[in-house]
PDB file of C-alpha atoms in Angstrom:
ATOM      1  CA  UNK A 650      56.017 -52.949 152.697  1.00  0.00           C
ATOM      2  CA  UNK A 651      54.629 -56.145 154.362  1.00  0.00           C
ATOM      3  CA  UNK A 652      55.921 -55.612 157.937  1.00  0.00           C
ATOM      4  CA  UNK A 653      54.605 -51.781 157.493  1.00  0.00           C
ATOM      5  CA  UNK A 654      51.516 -53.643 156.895  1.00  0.00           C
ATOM      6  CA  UNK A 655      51.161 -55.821 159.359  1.00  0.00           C
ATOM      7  CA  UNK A 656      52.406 -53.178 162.277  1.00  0.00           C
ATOM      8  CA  UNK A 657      49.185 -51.011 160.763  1.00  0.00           C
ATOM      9  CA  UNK A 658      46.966 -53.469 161.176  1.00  0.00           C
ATOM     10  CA  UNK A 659      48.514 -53.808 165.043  1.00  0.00           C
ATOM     11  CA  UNK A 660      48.284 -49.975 165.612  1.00  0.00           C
ATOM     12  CA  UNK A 661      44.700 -50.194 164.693  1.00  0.00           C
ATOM     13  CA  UNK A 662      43.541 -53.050 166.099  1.00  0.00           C
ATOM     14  CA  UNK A 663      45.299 -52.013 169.476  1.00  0.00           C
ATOM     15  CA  UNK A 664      43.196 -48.638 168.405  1.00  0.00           C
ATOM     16  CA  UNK A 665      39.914 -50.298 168.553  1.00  0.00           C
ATOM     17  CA  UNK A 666      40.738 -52.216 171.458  1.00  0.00           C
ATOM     18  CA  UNK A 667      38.528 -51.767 174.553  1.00  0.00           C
ATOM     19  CA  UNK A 668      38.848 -52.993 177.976  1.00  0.00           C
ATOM     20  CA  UNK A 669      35.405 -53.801 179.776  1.00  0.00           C
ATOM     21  CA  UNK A 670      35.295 -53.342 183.152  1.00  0.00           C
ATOM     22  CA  UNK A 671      33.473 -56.581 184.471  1.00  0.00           C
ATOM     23  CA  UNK A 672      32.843 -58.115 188.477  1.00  0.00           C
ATOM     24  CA  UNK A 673      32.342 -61.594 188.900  1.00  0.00           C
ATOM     25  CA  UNK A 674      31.283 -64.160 191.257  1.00  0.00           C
ATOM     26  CA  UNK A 675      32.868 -68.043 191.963  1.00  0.00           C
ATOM     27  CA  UNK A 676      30.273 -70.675 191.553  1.00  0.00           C
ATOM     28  CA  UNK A 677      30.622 -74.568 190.772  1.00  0.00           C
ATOM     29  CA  UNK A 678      29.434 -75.177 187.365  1.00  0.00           C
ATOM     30  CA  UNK A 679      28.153 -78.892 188.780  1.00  0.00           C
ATOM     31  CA  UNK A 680      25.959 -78.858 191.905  1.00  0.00           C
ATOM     32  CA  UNK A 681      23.489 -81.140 193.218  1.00  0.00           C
ATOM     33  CA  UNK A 682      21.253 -82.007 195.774  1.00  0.00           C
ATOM     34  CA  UNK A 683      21.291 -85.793 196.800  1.00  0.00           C
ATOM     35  CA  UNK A 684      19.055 -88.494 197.750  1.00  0.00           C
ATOM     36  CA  UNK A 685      17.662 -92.215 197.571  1.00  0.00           C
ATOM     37  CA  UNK A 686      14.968 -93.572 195.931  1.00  0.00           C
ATOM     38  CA  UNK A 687      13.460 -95.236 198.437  1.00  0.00           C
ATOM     39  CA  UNK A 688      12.033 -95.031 201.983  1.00  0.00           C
ATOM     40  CA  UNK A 689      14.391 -96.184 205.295  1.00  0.00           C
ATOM     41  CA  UNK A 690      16.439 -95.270 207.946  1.00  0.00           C
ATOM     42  CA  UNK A 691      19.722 -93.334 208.118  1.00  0.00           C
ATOM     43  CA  UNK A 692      21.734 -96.068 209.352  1.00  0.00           C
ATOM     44  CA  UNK A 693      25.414 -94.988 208.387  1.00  0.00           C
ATOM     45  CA  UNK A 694      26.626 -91.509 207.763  1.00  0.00           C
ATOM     46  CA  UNK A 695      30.241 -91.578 206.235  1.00  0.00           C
ATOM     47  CA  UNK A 696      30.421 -87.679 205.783  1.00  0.00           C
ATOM     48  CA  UNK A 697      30.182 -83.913 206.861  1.00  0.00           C
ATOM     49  CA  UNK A 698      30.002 -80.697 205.466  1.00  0.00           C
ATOM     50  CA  UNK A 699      33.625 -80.242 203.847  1.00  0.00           C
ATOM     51  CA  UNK A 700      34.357 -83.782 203.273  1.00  0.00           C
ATOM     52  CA  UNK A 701      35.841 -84.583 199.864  1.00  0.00           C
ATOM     53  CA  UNK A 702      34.525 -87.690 197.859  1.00  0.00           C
ATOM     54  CA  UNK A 703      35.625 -89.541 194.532  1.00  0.00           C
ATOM     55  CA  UNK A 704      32.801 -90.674 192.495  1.00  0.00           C
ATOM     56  CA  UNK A 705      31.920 -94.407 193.613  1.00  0.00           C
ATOM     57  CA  UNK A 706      32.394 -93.448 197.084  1.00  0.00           C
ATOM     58  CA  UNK A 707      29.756 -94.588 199.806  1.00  0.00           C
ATOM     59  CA  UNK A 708      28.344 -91.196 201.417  1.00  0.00           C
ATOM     60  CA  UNK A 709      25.631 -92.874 203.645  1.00  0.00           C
ATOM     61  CA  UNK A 710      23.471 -96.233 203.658  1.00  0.00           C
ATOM     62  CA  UNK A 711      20.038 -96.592 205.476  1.00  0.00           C
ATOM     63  CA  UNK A 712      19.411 -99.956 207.455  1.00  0.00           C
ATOM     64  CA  UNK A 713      19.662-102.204 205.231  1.00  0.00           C
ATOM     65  CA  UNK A 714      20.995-105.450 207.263  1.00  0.00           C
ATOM     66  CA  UNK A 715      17.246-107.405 205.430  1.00  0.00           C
ATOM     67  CA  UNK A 716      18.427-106.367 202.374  1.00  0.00           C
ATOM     68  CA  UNK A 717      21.834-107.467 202.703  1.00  0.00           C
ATOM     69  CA  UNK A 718      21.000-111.051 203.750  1.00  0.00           C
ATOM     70  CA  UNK A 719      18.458-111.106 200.764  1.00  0.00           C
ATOM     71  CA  UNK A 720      21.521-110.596 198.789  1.00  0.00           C
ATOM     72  CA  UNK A 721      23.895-113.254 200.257  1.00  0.00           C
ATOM     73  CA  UNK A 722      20.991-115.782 200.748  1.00  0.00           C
ATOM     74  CA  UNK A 723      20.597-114.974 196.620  1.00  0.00           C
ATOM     75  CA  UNK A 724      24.425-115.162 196.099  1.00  0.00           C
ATOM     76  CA  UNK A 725      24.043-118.524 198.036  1.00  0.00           C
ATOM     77  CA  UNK A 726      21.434-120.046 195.996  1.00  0.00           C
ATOM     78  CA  UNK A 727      22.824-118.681 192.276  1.00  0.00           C
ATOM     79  CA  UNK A 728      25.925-120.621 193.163  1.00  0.00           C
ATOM     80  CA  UNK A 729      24.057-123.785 194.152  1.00  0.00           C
ATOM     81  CA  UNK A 730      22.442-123.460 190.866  1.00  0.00           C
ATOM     82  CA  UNK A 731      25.600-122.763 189.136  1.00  0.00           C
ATOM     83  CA  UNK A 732      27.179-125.947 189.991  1.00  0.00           C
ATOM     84  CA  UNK A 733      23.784-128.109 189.234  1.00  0.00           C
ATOM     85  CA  UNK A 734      23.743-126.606 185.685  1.00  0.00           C
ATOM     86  CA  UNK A 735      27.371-127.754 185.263  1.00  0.00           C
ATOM     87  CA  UNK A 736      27.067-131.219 186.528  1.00  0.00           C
ATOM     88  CA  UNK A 737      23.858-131.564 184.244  1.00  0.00           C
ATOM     89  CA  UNK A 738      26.107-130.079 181.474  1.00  0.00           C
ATOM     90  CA  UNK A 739      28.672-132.313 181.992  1.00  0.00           C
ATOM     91  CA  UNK A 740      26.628-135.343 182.576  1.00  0.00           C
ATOM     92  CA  UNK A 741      24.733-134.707 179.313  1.00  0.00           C
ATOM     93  CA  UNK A 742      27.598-134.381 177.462  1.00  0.00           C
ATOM     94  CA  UNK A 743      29.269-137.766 178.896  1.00  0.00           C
ATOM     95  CA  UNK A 744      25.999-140.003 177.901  1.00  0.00           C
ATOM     96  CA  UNK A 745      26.019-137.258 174.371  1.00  0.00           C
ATOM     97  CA  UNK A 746      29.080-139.500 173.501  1.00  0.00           C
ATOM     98  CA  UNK A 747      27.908-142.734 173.363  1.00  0.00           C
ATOM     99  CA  UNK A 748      24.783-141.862 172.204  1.00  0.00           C
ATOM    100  CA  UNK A 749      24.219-144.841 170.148  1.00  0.00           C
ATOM    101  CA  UNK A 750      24.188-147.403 172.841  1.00  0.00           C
ATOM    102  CA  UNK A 751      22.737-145.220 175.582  1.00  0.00           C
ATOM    103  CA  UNK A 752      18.543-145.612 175.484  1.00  0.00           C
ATOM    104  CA  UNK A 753      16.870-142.709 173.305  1.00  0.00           C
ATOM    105  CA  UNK A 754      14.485-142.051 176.690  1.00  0.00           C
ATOM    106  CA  UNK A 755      17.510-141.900 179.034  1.00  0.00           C
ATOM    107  CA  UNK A 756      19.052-139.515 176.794  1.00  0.00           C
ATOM    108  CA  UNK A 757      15.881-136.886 176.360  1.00  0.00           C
ATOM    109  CA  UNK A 758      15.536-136.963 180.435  1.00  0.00           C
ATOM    110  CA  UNK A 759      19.373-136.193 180.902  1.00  0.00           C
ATOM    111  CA  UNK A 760      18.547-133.087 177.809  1.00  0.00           C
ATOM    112  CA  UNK A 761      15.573-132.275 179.842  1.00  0.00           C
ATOM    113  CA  UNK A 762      17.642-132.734 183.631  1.00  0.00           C
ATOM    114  CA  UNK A 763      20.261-130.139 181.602  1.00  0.00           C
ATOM    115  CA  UNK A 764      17.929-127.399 180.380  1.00  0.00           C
ATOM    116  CA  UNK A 765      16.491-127.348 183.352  1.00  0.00           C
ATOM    117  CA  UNK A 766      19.256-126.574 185.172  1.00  0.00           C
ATOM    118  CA  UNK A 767      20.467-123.912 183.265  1.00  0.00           C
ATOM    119  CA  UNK A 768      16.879-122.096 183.306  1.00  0.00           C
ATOM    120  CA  UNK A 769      17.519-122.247 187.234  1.00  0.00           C
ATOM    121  CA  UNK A 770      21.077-121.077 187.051  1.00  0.00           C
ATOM    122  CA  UNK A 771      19.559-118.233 184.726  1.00  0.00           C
ATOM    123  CA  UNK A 772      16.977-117.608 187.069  1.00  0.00           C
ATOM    124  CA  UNK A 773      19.179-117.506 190.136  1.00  0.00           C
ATOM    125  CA  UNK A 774      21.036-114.955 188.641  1.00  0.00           C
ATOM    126  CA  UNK A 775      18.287-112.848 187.850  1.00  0.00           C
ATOM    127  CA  UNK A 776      17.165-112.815 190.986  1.00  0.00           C
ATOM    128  CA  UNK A 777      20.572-112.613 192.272  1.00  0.00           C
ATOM    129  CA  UNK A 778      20.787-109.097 190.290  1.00  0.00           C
ATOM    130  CA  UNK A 779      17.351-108.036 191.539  1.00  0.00           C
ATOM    131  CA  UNK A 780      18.649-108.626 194.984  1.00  0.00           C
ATOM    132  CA  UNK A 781      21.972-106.529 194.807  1.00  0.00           C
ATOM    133  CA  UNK A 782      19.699-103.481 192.499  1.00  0.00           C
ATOM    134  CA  UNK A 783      17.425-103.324 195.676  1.00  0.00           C
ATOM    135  CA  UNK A 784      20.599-103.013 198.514  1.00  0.00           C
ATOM    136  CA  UNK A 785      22.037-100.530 196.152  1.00  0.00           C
ATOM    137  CA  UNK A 786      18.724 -98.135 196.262  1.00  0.00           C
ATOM    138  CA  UNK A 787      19.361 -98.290 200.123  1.00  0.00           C
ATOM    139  CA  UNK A 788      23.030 -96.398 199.208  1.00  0.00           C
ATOM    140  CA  UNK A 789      24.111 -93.078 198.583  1.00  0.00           C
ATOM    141  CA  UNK A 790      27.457 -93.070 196.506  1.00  0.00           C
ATOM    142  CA  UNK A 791      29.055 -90.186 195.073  1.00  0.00           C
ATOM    143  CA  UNK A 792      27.645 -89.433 191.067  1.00  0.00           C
ATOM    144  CA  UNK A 793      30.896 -87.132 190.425  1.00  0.00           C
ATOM    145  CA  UNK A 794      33.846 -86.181 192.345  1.00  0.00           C
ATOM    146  CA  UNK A 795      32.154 -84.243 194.954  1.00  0.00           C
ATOM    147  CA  UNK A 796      33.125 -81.707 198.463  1.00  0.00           C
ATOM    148  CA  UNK A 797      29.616 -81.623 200.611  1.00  0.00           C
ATOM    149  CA  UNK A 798      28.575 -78.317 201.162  1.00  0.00           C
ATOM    150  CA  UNK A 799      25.422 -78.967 203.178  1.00  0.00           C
ATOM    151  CA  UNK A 800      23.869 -81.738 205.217  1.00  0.00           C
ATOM    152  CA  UNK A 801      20.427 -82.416 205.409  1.00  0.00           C
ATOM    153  CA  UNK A 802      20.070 -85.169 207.325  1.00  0.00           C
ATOM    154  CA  UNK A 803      21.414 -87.008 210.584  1.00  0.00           C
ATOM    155  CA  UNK A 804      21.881 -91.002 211.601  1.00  0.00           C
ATOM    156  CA  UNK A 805      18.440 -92.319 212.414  1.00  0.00           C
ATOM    157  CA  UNK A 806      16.453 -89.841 210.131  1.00  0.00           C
ATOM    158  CA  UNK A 807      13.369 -91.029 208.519  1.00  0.00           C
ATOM    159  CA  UNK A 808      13.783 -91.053 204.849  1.00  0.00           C
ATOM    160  CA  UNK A 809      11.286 -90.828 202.130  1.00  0.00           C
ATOM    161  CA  UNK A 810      12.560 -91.613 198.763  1.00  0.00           C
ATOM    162  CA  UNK A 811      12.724 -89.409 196.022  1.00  0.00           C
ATOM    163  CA  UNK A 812      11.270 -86.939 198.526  1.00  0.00           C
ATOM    164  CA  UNK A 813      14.241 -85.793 200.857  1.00  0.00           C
ATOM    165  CA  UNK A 814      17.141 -83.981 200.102  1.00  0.00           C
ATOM    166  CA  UNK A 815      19.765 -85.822 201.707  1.00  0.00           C
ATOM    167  CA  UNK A 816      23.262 -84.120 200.953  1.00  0.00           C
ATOM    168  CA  UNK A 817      24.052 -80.636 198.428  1.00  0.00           C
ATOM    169  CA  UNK A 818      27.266 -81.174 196.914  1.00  0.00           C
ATOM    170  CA  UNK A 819      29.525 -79.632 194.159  1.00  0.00           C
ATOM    171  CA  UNK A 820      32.267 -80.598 191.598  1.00  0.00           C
ATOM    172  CA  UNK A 821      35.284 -78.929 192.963  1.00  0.00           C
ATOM    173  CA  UNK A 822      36.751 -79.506 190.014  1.00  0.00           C
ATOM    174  CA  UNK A 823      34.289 -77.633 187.909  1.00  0.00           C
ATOM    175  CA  UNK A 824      34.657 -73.814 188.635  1.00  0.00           C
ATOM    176  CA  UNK A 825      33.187 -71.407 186.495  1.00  0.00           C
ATOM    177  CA  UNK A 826      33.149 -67.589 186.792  1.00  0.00           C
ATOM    178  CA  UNK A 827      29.624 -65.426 185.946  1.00  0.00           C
ATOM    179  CA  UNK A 828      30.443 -61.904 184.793  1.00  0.00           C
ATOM    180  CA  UNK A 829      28.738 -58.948 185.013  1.00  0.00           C
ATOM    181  CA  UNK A 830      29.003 -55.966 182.778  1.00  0.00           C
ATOM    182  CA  UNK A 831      27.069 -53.124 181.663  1.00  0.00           C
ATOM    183  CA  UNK A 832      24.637 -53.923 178.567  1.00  0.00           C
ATOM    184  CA  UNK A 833      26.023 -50.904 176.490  1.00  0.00           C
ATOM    185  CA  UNK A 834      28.748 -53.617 175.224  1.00  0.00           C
ATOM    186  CA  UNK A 835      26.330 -55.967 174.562  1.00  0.00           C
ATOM    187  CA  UNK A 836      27.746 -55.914 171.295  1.00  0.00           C
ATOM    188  CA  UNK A 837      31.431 -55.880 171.634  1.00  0.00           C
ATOM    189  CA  UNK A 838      31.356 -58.741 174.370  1.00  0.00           C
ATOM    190  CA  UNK A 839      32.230 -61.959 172.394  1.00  0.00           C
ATOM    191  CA  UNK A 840      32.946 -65.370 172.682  1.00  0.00           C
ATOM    192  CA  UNK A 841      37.132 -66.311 172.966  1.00  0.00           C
ATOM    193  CA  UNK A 842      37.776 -62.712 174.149  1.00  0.00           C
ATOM    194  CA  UNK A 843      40.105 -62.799 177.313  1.00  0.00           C
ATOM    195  CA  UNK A 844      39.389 -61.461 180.697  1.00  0.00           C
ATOM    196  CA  UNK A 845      42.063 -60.991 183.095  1.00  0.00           C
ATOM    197  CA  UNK A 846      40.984 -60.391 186.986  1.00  0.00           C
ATOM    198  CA  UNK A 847      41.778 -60.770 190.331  1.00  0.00           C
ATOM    199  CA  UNK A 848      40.005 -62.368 193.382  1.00  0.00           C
ATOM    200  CA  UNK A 849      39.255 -60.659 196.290  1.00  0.00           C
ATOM    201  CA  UNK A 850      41.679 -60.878 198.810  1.00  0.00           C
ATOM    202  CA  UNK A 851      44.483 -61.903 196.653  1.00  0.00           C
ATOM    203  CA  UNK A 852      46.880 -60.593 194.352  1.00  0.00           C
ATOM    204  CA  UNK A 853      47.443 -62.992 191.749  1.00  0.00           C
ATOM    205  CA  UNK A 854      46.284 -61.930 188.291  1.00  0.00           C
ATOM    206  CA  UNK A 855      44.546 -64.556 186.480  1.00  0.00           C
ATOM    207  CA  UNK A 856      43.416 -65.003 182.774  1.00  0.00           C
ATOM    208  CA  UNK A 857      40.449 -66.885 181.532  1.00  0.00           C
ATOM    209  CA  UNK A 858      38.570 -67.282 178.182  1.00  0.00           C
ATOM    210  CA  UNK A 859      34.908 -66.063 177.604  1.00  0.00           C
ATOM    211  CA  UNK A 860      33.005 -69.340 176.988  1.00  0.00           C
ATOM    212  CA  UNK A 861      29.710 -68.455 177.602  1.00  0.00           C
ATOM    213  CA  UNK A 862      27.436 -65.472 177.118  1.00  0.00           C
ATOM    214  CA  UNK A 863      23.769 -65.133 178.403  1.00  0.00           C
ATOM    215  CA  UNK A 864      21.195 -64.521 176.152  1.00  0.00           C
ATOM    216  CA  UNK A 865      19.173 -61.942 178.436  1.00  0.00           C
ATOM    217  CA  UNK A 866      19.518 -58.613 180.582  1.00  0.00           C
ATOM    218  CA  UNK A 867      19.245 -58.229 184.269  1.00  0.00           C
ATOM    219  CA  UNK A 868      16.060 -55.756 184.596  1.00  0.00           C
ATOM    220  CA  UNK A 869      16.764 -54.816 187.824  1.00  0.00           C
ATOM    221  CA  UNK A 870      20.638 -53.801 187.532  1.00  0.00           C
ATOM    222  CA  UNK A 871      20.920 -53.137 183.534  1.00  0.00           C
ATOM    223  CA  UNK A 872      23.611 -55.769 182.865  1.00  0.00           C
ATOM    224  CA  UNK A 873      24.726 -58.772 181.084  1.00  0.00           C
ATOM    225  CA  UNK A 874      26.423 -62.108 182.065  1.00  0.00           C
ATOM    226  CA  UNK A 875      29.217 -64.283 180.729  1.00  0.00           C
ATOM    227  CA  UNK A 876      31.155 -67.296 182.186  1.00  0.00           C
ATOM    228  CA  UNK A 877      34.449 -67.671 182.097  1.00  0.00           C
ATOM    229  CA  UNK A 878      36.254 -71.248 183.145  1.00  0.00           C
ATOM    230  CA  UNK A 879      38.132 -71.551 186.057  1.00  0.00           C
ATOM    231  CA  UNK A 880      40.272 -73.516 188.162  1.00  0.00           C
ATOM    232  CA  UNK A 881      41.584 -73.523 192.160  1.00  0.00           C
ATOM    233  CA  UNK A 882      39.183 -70.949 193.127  1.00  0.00           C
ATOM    234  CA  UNK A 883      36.846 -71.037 195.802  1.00  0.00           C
ATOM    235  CA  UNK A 884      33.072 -70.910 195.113  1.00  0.00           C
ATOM    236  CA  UNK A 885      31.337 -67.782 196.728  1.00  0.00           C
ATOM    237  CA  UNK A 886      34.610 -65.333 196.246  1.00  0.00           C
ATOM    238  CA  UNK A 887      33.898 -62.604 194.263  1.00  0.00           C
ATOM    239  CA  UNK A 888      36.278 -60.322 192.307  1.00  0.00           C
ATOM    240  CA  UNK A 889      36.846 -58.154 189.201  1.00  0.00           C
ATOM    241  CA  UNK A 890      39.051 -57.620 185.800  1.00  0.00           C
ATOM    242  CA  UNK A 891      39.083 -56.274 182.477  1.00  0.00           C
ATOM    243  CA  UNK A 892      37.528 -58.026 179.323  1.00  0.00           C
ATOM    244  CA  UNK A 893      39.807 -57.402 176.113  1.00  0.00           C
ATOM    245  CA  UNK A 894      37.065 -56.672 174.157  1.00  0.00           C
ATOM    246  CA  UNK A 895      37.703 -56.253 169.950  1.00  0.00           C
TER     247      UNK A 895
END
């Protein structure tokens, strides 16, 4: 009686089963367009249109040979200061010892010789960091694994920061599909349905998962939009398939 059951419940789901014809085009679901945020140069131009980068990597630098020398000149002199903090350090801590037979005015000048120092070393390093923060606003790295799909810009361009779009770029990684379907199922599309579809110019079938459905219709064509995640596929193809709608 169970198994009669359960293959009813099959027959009429598989009853009420639709398939929804849907098209659908490739897009990244992470794209940017990238710049610095400050005024220079193009001095260095490490990419094209096409190339691939990992996140980190160093996509272009404007001249920045000043602010390179302001950072080992500050590297130079944090280091001097590091080793004058730890001879103070070490000399206050020798006389620290003997305390008792050293004179009390001797020991406040080698306390005061010792704080000093460190306030330097500290300082240093501020200005150390402050140093390396400004070379790095002359650098474009990669925020994301990234392929460039347009360049902007050219070695000896004049840059104004926050201003000029440098680089666009997208996750490769990141693929997404956007449906469209006709707004009479507006009410049967759902979240976790499947759509299977193929790709233009191939003839693999693929499945995918309804993550995502828009909130609004498109006036001028009378349909709705979903996404559905995607891998391997290249953004701008466009194909079609069949949501299993419940």
């Amino acid at each position: 009686m169970k198994k009669l059951f359960i293959t009813l419940c099959l027959l009429l789901n598989a009853l009420y089963a639709e398939d929804i014809y849907a098209t659908f085009d490739v897009l990244s679901d992470q794209t940017s367009d990238l710049g610095v945020s400050v005024s220079g140069v193009v001095g260095t131009l490490y990419v094209n249109v096409g190339t691939y980068a990992k996140k980190g990597d160093l996509l272009l630098a404007l001249q920045n040979s000043e602010e390179k020398q302001a950072v080992e000149s500050a590297r130079i002199a944090m280091q001097s200061a590091q080793k004058s903090a730890e001879h103070a350090q070490k000399t206050y801590e020798r006389y620290a010892a003997i305390a008792d037979v050293i004179d009390k005015e001797k020991m406040d000048n080698y306390r005061y010789e010792k704080d000093v120092a460190a306030l330097s070393y500290q300082n240093a390093r501020t200005t150390l960091a402050m140093k390396e923060a400004a070379f790095a606003k002359t650098e474009l790295r990669a925020p994301y694994d990234l392929v460039v799909t347009k360049k902007q810009t050219e070695l000896g361009s004049i840059v104004f920061g926050g201003q000029t779009t440098l680089l666009s770029a997208m996750n490769p990684h990141m693929i997404k599909l956007v449906l469209k379907f006709d707004e009479k199922y507006w009410q049967k599309v759902k979240i976790g349905q499947k759509f299977t579809y193929k790709v233009d110019g191939s003839d693999k079938t693929y499945e995918g998962t309804i993550t995502k459905i828009y909130p609004s219709v498109l006036s001028a064509t009378r349909e709705m939009q979903a996404e559905v995640k995607a891998a391997d596929l290249m953004p701008g193809l466009f194909g079609n398939g069949m949501i299993k709608a419940e």
